[in-house]
Structure formats: structure tokens, C-alpha cells
XYZ file of C-alpha atoms in Angstrom:
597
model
C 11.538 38.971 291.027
C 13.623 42.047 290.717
C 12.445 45.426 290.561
C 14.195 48.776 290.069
C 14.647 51.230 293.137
C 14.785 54.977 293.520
C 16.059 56.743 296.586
C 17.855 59.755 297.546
C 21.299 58.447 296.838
C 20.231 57.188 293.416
C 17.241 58.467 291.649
C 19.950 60.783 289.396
C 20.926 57.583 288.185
C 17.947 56.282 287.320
C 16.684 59.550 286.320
C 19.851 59.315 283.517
C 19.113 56.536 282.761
C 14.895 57.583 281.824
C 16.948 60.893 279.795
C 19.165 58.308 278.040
C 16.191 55.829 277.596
C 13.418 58.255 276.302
C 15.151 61.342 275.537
C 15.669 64.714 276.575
C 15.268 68.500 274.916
C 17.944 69.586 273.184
C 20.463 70.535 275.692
C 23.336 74.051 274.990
C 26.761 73.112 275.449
C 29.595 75.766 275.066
C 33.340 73.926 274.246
C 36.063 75.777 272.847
C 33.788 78.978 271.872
C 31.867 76.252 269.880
C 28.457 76.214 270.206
C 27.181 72.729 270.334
C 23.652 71.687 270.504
C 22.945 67.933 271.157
C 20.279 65.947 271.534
C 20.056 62.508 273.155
C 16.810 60.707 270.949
C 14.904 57.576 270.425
C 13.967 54.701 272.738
C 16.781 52.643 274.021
C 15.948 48.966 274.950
C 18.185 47.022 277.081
C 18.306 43.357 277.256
C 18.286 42.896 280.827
C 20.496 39.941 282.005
C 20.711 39.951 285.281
C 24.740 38.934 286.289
C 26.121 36.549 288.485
C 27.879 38.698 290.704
C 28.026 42.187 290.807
C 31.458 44.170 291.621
C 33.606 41.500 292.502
C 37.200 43.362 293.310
C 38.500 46.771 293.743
C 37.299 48.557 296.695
C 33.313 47.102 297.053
C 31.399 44.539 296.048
C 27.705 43.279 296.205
C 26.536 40.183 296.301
C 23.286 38.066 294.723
C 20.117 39.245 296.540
C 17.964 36.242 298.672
C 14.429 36.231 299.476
C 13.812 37.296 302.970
C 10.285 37.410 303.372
C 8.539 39.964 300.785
C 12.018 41.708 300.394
C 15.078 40.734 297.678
C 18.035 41.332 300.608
C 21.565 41.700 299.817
C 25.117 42.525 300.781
C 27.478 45.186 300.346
C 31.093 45.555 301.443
C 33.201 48.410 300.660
C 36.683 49.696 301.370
C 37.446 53.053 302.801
C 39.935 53.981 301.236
C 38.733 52.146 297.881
C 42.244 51.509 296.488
C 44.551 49.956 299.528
C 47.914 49.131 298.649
C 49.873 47.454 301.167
C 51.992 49.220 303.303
C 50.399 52.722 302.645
C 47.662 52.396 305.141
C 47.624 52.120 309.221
C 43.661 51.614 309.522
C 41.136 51.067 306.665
C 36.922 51.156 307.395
C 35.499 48.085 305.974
C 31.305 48.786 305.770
C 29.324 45.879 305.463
C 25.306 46.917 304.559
C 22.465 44.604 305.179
C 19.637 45.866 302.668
C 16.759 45.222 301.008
C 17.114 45.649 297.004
C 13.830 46.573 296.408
C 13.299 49.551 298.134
C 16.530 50.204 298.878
C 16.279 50.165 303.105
C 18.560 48.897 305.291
C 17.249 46.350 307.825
C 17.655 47.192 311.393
C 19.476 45.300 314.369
C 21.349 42.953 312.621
C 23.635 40.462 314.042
C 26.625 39.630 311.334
C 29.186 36.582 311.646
C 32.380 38.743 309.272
C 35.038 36.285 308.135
C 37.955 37.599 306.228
C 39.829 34.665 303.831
C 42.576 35.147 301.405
C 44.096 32.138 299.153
C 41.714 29.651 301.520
C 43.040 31.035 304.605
C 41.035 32.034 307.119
C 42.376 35.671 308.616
C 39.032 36.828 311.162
C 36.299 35.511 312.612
C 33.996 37.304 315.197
C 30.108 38.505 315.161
C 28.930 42.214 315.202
C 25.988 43.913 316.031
C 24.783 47.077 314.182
C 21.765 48.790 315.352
C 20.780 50.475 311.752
C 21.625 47.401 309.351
C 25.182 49.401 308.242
C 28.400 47.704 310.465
C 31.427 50.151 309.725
C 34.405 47.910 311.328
C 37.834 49.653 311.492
C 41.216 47.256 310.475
C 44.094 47.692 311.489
C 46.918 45.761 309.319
C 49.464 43.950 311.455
C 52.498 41.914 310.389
C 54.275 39.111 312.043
C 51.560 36.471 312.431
C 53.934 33.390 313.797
C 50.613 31.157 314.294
C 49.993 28.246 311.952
C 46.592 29.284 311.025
C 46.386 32.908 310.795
C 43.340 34.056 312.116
C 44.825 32.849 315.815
C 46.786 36.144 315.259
C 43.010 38.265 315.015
C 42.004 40.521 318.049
C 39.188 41.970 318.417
C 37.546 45.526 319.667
C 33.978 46.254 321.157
C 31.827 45.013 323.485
C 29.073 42.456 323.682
C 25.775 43.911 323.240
C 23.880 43.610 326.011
C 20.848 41.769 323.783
C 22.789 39.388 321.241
C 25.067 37.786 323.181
C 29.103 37.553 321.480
C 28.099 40.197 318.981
C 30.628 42.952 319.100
C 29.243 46.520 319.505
C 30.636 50.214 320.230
C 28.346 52.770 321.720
C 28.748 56.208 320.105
C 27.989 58.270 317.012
C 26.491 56.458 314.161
C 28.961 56.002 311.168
C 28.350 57.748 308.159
C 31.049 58.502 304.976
C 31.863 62.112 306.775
C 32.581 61.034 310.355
C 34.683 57.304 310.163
C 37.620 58.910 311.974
C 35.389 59.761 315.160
C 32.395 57.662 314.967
C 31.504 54.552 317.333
C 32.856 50.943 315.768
C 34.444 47.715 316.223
C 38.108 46.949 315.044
C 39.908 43.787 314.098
C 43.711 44.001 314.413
C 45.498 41.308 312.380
C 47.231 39.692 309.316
C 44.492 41.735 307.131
C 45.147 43.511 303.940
C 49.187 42.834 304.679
C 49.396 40.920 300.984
C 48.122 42.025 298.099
C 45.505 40.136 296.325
C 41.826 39.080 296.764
C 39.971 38.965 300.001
C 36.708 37.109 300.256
C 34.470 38.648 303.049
C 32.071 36.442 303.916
C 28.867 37.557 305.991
C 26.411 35.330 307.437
C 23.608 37.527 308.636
C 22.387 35.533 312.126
C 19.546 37.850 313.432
C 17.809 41.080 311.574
C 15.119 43.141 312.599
C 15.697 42.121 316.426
C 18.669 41.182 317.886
C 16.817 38.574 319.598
C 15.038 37.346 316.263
C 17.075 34.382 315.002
C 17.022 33.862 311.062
C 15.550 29.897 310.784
C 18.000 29.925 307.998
C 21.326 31.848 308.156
C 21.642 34.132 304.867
C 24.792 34.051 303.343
C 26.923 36.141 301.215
C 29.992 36.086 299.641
C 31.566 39.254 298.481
C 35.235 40.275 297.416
C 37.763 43.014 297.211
C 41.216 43.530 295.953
C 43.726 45.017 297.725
C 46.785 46.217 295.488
C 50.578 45.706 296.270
C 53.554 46.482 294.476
C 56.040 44.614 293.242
C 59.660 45.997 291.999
C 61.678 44.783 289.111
C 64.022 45.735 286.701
C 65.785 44.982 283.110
C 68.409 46.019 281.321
C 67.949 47.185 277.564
C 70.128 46.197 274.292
C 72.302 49.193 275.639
C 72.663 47.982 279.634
C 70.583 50.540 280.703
C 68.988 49.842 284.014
C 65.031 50.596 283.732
C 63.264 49.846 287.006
C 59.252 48.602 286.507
C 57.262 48.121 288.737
C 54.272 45.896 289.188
C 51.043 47.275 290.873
C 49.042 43.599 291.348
C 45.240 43.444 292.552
C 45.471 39.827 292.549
C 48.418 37.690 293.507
C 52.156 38.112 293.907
C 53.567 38.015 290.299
C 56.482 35.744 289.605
C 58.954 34.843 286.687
C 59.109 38.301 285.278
C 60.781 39.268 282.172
C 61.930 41.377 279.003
C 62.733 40.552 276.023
C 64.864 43.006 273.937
C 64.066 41.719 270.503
C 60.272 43.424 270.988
C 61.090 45.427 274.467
C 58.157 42.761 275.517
C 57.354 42.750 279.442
C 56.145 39.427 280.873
C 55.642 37.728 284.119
C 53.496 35.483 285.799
C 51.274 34.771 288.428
C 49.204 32.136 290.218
C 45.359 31.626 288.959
C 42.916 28.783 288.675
C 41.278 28.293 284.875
C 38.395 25.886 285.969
C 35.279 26.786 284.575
C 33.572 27.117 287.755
C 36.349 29.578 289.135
C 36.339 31.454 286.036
C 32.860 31.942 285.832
C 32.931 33.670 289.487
C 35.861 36.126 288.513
C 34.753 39.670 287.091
C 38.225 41.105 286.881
C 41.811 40.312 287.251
C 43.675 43.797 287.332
C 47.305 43.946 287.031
C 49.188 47.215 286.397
C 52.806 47.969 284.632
C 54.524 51.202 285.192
C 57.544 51.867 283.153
C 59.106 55.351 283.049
C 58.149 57.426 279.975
C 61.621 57.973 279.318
C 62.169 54.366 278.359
C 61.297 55.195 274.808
C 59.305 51.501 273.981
C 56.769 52.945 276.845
C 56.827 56.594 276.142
C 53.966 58.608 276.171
C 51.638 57.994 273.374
C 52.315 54.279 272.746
C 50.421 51.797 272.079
C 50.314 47.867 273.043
C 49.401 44.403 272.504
C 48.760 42.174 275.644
C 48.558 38.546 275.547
C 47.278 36.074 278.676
C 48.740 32.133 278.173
C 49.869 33.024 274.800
C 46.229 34.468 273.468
C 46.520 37.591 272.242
C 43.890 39.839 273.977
C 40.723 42.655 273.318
C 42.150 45.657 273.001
C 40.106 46.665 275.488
C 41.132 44.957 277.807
C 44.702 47.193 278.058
C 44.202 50.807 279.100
C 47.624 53.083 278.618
C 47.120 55.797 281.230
C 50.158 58.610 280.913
C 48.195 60.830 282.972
C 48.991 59.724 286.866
C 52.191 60.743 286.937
C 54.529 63.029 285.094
C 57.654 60.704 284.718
C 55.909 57.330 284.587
C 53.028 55.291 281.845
C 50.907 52.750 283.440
C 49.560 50.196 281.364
C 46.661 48.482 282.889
C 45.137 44.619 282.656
C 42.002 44.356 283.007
C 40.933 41.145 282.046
C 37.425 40.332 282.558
C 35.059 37.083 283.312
C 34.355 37.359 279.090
C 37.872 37.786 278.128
C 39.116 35.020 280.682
C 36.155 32.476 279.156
C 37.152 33.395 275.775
C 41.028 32.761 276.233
C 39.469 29.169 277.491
C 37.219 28.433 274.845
C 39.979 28.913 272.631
C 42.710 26.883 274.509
C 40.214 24.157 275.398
C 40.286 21.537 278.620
C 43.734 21.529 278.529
C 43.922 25.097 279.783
C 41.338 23.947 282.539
C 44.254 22.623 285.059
C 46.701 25.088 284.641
C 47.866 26.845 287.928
C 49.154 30.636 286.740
C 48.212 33.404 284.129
C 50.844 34.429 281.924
C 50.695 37.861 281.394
C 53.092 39.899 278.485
C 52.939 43.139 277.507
C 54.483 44.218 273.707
C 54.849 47.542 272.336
C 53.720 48.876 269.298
C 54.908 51.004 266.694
C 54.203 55.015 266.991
C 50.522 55.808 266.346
C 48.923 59.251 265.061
C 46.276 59.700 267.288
C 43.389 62.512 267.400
C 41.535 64.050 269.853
C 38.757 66.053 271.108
C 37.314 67.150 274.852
C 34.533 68.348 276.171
C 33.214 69.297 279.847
C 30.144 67.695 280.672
C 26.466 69.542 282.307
C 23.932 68.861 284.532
C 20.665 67.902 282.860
C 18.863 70.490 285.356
C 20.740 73.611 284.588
C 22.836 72.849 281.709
C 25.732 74.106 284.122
C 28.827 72.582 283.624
C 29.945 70.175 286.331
C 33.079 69.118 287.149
C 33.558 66.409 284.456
C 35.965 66.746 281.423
C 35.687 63.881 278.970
C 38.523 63.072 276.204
C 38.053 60.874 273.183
C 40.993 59.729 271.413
C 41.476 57.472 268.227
C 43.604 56.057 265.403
C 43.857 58.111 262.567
C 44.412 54.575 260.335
C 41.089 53.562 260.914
C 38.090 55.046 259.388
C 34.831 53.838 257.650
C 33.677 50.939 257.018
C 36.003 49.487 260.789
C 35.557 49.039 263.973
C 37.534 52.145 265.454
C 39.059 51.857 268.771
C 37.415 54.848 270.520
C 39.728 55.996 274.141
C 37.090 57.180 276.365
C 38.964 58.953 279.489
C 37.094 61.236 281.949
C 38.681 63.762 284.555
C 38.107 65.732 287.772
C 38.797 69.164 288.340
C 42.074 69.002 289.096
C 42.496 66.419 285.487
C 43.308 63.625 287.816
C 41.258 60.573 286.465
C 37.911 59.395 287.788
C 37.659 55.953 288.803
C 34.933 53.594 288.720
C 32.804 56.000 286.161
C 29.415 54.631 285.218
C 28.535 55.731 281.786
C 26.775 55.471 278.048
C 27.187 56.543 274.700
C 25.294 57.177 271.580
C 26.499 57.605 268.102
C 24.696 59.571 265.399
C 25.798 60.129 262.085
C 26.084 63.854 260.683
C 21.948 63.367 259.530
C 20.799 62.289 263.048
C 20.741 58.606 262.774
C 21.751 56.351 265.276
C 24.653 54.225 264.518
C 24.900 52.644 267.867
C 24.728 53.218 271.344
C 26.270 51.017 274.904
C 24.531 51.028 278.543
C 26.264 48.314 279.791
C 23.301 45.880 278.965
C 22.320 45.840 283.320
C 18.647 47.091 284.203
C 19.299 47.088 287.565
C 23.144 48.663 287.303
C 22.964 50.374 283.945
C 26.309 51.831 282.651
C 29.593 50.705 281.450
C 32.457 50.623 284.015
C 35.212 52.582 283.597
C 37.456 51.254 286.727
C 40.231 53.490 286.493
C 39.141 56.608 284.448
C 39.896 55.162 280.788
C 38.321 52.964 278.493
C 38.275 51.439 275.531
C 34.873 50.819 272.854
C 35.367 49.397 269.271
C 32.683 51.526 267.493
C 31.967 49.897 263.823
C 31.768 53.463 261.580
C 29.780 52.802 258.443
C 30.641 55.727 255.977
C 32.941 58.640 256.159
C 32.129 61.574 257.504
C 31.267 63.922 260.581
C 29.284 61.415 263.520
C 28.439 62.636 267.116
C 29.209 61.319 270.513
C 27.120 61.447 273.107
C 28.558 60.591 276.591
C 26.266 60.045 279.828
C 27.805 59.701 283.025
C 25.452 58.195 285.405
C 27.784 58.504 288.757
C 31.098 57.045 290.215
C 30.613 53.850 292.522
C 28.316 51.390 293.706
C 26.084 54.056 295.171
C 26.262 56.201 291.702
C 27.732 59.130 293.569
C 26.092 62.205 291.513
C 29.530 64.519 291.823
C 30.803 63.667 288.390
C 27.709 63.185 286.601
C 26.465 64.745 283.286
C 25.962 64.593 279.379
C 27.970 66.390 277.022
C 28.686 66.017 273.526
C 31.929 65.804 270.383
C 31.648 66.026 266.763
C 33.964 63.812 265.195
C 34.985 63.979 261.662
C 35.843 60.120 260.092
C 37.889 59.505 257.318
C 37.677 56.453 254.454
C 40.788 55.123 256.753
C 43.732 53.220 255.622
C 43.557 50.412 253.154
C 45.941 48.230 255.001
C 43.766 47.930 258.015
C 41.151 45.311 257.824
C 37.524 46.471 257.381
C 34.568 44.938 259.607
C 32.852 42.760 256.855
C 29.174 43.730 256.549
C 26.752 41.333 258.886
C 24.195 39.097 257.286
C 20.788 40.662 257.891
C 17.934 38.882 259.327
C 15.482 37.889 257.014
C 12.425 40.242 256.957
C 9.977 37.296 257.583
C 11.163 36.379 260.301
C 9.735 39.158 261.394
C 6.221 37.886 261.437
C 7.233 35.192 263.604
C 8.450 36.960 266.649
C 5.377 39.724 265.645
C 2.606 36.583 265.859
C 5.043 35.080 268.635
C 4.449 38.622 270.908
C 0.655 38.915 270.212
C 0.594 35.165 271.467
C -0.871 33.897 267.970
C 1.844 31.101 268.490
C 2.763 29.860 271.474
C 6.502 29.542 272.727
C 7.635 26.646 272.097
C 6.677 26.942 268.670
C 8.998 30.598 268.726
C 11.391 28.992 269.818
C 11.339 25.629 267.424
C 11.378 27.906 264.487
C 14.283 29.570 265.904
C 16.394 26.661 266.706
C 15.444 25.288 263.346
C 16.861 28.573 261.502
C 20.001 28.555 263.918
C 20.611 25.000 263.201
C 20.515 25.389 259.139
C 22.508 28.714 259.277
C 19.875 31.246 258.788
C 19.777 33.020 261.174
C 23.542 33.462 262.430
C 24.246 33.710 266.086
C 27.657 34.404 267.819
C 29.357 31.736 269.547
C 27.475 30.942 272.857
C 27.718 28.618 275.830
C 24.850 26.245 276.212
C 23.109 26.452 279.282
C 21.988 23.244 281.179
C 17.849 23.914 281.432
C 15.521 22.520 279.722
C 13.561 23.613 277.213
C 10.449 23.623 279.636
C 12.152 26.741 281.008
C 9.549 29.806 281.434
C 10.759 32.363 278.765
C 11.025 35.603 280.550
C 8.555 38.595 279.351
C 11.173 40.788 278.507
C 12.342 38.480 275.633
C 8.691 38.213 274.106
C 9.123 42.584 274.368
C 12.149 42.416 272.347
C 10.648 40.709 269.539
C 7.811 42.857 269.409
C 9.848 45.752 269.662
C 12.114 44.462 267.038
C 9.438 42.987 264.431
C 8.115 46.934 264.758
C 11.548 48.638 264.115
C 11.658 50.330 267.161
C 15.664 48.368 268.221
C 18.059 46.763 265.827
C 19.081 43.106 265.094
C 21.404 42.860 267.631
C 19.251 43.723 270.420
C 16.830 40.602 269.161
C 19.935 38.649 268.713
C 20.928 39.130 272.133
C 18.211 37.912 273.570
C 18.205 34.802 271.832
C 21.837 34.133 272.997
C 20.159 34.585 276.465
C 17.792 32.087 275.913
C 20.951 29.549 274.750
C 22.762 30.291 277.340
C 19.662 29.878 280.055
C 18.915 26.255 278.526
C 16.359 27.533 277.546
C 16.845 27.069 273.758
C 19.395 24.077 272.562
C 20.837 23.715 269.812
C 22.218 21.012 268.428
C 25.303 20.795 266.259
């Protein structure tokens, strides 16, 4: 159904992604007057789930493709600027493409219906008409709405084209990223991006190709974005000093905050809906604290726990940035869909009808942390581009642990990148892989790095010097090439401290059943044979599987190819248990495989 594109804004990704893949030569990269030669090897397989949604928040999104003919089209909305915050802005460019996902093409004459909701109200309403399948519509924030429903309070700019009949158009210069300030487009003026919070565009396309061609069946997309607002607080510590905070949300207006001085704790609250069905559409909830550095709890260098409705939270899922500003530490949220489904599992129904996310923020004790950086190259030249990577960790943890690795990347001027797409690989000081991350997407490959810093738990096996190789595929939905590269650290491990908990050893996979998924790829058994035997081992505990959600399909279900590839690629060696493991927990969570408890 899906197939993977190149074009001339992304065939560097995808050309990263065949280095990472397959390999490259080894590559010369000069840090610190160290001379460091790397070499990205072996074949990387990627179990290729395709998501639900695919930005969800932040300044673009694109939604689920739909068949259109022979093409896979889509819809993409992004923000220009990509981080609004309210009341910083006079005008912001909202693009809205009309494409086809296979080839990557925009279709041309398109007639879009644009309606702009937040919290289930309706805020715009109008059709457009864009002559090259990319609408660039200009807003214009306005305050004072007295209307009971707010989109009353909507005007619009443009005039009907002349050959689809309502559709707003703008004669002029065709919009591109360079020229929004001068080019020819249509404006709404209204109660738009004046709250913080998430905006649902939703885009009905009406006519494509022709303006007088009239889709049988409209085509409709839902995409979001998050506008940020700030909220400002304050507490006074143990000694009645006043220390103002203040609250950067991307999702709602945060309520009920407070501190606690017997752990300098932060905590507040805002409003969110846990059903299952919600959830499941969410793939972030962003929420940023900024407490000055001179607040010693929050100083530079500290470290935190987070907890959402009283569950205490991944560690990756809190990102201490001390870098934006001189004076100030921002500690970020970012909760994702898995996080949010987790803190539900464990909670159970009862968390289902709750109305708000408690959020609360503790601070740890003083950590000894270690470093190294690198600049990243261009896989062309091996000339340095301009990309500096830093990787930071405990010095508590060491083999035998899961270590939380800081990934942060910076520009030029070492202000943070956001929205980095990247990979890793880790070697060991003899060349072997110990493991390696793309994100797990075929058709998006890379991990996500929203605001320039991340977070991996990396399990270490034995002490000693490992290598890190970092691949960063671009910055944004279009994997703009400016800040991509592959560069390289050597990082010596130590045997760690005794009083933090080691990563117990996993249970291999027995070697025979091996020749199952071997016989199962060379179709000497058929599937539902594979996957009886599976279900069978699953069910009496051989085979051990992480926790799962069962999908509602039947076990009639087509198993994709790329599953049967994975089990011939793992009964010959060529990926690891976890890979095969994966795709089993796809096949669980399609329906495609139940098990019973």
C-alpha cells in the first residue's frame, strides 16, 4: 500500500537512512585534535509499523494518507513561525499541502473547505482555492470576540475564483518558504491562535486536479498543532523568598499550581480527557517549567523526577534544558501517546473518566555528570557542517544498566535544534554492535528530538570503552538537510555503582525456535501454523513477550510480508531477538495473533 519516496527535498534523508541501513566507508573525523575514524556497519532492519498519526502538535502535522485513484494522498499543515506563543505574533502563515505520498507531488487546482476548532469550538470556516495543490493562508490573531459562537467573529480575505465558485483566491506571486511576507494569499482575521493549546485544522479537499472536477467523495483530514502560551506564577521558599515560574503550556491553560517546600516539588494541573480513544489519538502533551537557575533546587545541572496523576514517569519523558537562557532552566514534559497509555494501564478504568492531568515536578539530589562533543560531517565531503552534538551521562551508572544517555544537538550559534530527526549505533571497543535506534518508522525513519535534547536508556553490558554513532537525518517534516550529518564519541564505561539497580539479563529465545520461523519463511509451514506455535509458546511462558494491547482482528488477518522477513532474517542471525520480538507484538496488537490468558 505504502511505498517510500525520493525527491529533491528528501532523498538526503533517505539516502541516510541507505548509509545507516547498509553502511558506509570509514568516514575521518577531527574533534579536539583527536583523530577519530568511525565506521557505521552491518544491516539494520526496521520493523515497520506504520503509526496512527504522524506529527500531531508543535508547529505541523500530517495526516493518514487515502486512496485517491492510483495515488496514497495526504495532508500537511504547518505553522510559520513553528513555535507561536500567544501574544508574540501579529500574523502567522498557516500552509496547508494537498499531496500524493507516493511520489511525493502535489496535486493541482484544489479547492479546500479550512476549519479551525479549539476545545470543540469552531473558530473559521471558508473554502480556498490554490492553483499548485500548496494554500499558504495568512492569520491574523484578534481578541475581543463578543459573539456566542466564535467563528461569527472570522473575516475573511481574497476573492472568489472566477472557476470554483466561494473558493477564496489572491492573484500574485506563488508562495514559497522565502517570499510569505510578499507573496499572493488569503487571510482569516479572528479569535485564532489567541489561547494557547491545541488547534485541530480540519481540511476537506472538495475539487483537485480541476477546479471544476468535484471529488464524488469529499477527502478528509484531520491534522493538529499546538500553539504555546505562558502562564506566570510564583512561590515562596522555607526562607519567604519570592521565586517567580513560569509555565510555557502547548496544551491547555494550567490550573491549581503549587510547591511544596518539604521536596521544593512544582505541581499544577490542567484539563485532559483519559479515554482510550482520545488517548490513542494524542502523540504529545508538552508542558514547560522555567525556574531561575538561581533558585538552587533548579540550578543548573539538576536533575528530576516527574510524575502525571501520581505515576511516576520515563525519564525520558523530562528534558532539563539550561541552555536557552543564561538566568533561567527549563524543564520540559513531554509525555507521549506510550507514556500516556502506560500511566492508564497502570491506573486502570478508573483513570478513564478523569477530566485533568496532574503534572509535578521534584528535584533530585546533585548528580556527577560526564560529557563529550563532537561536530558532525557531511557524508559527501566529510566537511563538517554546522551540527555540534553533546552526550551527557551519570557517572553512577555503568555496566551491566541501562544508562540514561542526554543526547543534545546545536546550531552554530549553540542555540538548540528543534525537531532533529536522528539514529544511533553502539559498538563496543571490538566493533560489535550493542544496539542501535531509528525510530522503528519506514516511511519517517528517525527519532524525534522536539526541542534539541533527548533522552535514550542504553543497556551497557561490560565495562569498558563503547562508541556512539549519531546520524542526523534533517530537522522537520520535510527533513530539512541544514543540520544533517554523522559523527562519532568514544565513551569510556565504568563497573558503575553498586547501589544502583542493574538491568537483569533477558531470557533468550530458544535456538529451535529458530527452525520454526526458518521453515515458516521458506513457506514449509503455512501461517497459521507460525503463528499457533507461537501463541502456544507465549501462552506457557516460553517465549516471553512484553506487555501488549490486544488488537480486535481476527486471526484470519493477512500477516504482512515484512513479518515473514524478520523471521528469516532473524532464524539467519542477521538482527537480534528483539527485532523478532517486535514483530510479534505487532501481530498482537493487529489481532492478528490472540492470546489468551
Amino acid at each position: 500500500m505504502y511505498s517510500v519516496f525520493l525527491n529533491e527535498k528528501n532523498c538526503h534523508a533517505w539516502k541516510y537512512y541507505a548509509i545507516f541501513k547498509y553502511g558506509i566507508d570509514t568516514i575521518f573525523v577531527l574533534y579536539s585534535n583527536i583523530a577519530l575514524f568511525i565506521s557505521i556497519i552491518g544491516i539494520f532492519s526496521i520493523v515497520s509499523v506504520f503509526p496512527d498519526a504522524f506529527g500531531h502538535g508543535l508547529g505541523g502535522d500530517q495526516a493518514e494518507p487515502l486512496s485517491f485513484g492510483d495515488m496514497e494522498v495526504t495532508v500537511r499543515t504547518q505553522l510559520s513561525p513553528s513555535d507561536i506563543t500567544v501574544g508574540d505574533i501579529d500574523s502567522a502563515n498557516m500552509q496547508v499541502r494537498f499531496f500524493d505520498t507516493l511520489t511525493d507531488e502535489n496535486l493541482e487546482k484544489v479547492t479546500y473547505r479550512i476549519e479551525v476548532w479549539q476545545s470543540g469550538e469552531l473558530l473559521a470556516r471558508n473554502l480556498f482555492y490554490d492553483m499548485d495543490g500548496r494554500l499558504d493562508v495568512k492569520i491574523k490573531p484578534q481578541t475581543g470576540c463578543n459573539q456566542t459562537e466564535l467563528h461569527q467573529c472570522s473575516t475573511y480575505g481574497g476573492s472568489q475564483h472566477v472557476s470554483a465558485p466561494g473558493a477564496l483566491f489572491v492573484q500574485g506571486a506563488e508562495c514559497t518558504d522565502d517570499n510569505l511576507d510578499i507573496c499572493a494569499r488569503p487571510s482569516i482575521t479572528g479569535p485564532i491562535f489567541v489561547k494557547g493549546g491545541l488547534y485541530k485544522i480540519r481540511v476537506d479537499i472538495e475539487a483537485a486536479t480541476s477546479p471544476r472536477t468535484v471529488l464524488a467523495n469529499l477527502l478528509s483530514y484531520e491534522t493538529f498543532v499546538s500553539v504555546a502560551q505562558e502562564q506566570n506564577f510564583s512561590f515562596q521558599t522555607a526562607n519567604a523568598e519570592e521565586i517567580p515560574v513560569i509555565v510555557k503550556t502547548y496544551y491547555d491553560d494550567v490550573d491549581n499550581f503549587k510547591f511544596d517546600t518539604s521536596d521544593n516539588s512544582i505541581s499544577f494541573d490542567m484539563p485532559f480527557d483519559w479515554s482510550p480513544d482520545y488517548v490513542d489519538l494524542v502523540q504529545v502533551v508538552h508542558e514547560e517549567v522555567r525556574v531561575p537557575k538561581t533558585f538552587a533546587p533548579y540550578a543548573e545541572g539538576k536533575q528530576f523526577k516527574g510524575y502525571v496523576n501520581g505515576v511516576e514517569i520515563d525519564q525520558r519523558a523530562l528534558l532539563n534544558d539550561p541552555y536557552s537562557y543564561d538566568d533561567t532552566n527549563i524543564v520540559h514534559f513531554l509525555i507521549t501517546k506510550n507514556e500516556l497509555q502506560k500511566i492508564n494501564e497502570k491506573l486502570g478504568s478508573s483513570n478513564y473518566d478523569k477530566t485533568k492531568m496532574d503534572l509535578k515536578l521534584v528535584p533530585l539530589d546533585e548528580v556527577s555528570k560526564s560529557s563529550t562533543e563532537f561536530y558532525l560531517v557531511d557524508t559527501t565531503n566529510y566537511e563538517q557542517v554546522p551540527t555540534t552534538v553533546n552526550i551527557a551521562w551519570d557517572g553512577k551508572y555503568g555496566a551491566n544498566q541501562e544508562i540514561p544517555f542526554e543526547f543534545t544537538f546545536f546550531d552554530e550559534n549553540r542555540g538548540l535544534i528543534r525537531d532533529v530527526k536522528y539514529a544511533y549505533v553502539v559498538l563496543d571497543e571490538f566493533d560489535n554492535e550493542i544496539t542501535r535506534n531509528d525510530g522503528g518508522d519506514l516511511l519517517g525513519p528517525g527519532i524525534t528530538s522536539i526541542e534539541g535534547l533527548d533522552v535514550q536508556r542504553i543497556y551497557v553490558p561490560s565495562a569498558g570503552q563503547i562508541r556512539v554513532d549519531i546520524l542526523v537525518y534533517g530537522t522537520g517534516l520535510d527533513y530539512d538537510p541544514t543540520y544533517a550529518g554523522i559523527g562519532s564519541a568514544i565513551i569510556e564505561i565504568g563497573p558503575g555503582s553498586t547501589s544502583t539497580p542493574t538491568v537483569p539479563e533477558k531470557t533468550p529465545i530458544p535456538s529451535w525456535i529458530k527452525n520454526n520461523a526458518e521453515w515458516w519463511a521458506a513457506g514449509q509451514i503455512d501461517d497459521n501454523s507460525f503463528v499457533q506455535g507461537i501463541q502456544y509458546l507465549i501462552k506457557e511462558d516460553v517465549l516471553k513477550i512484553p506487555p501488549t494491547t490486544q488488537g480486535s482482528g481476527s486471526d484470519s488477518n493477512n500477516i504482512p510480508s515484512w513479518i515473514k522477513n524478520n523471521a528469516e532474517w532473524w532464524a539467519a542471525g542477521q538482527i537480534d531477538d528483539d527485532s523478532f520480538i517486535q514483530g510479534i507484538q505487532f501481530l498482537i496488537k493487529e489481532g492478528i495473533m490472540r492470546i489468551q490468558s
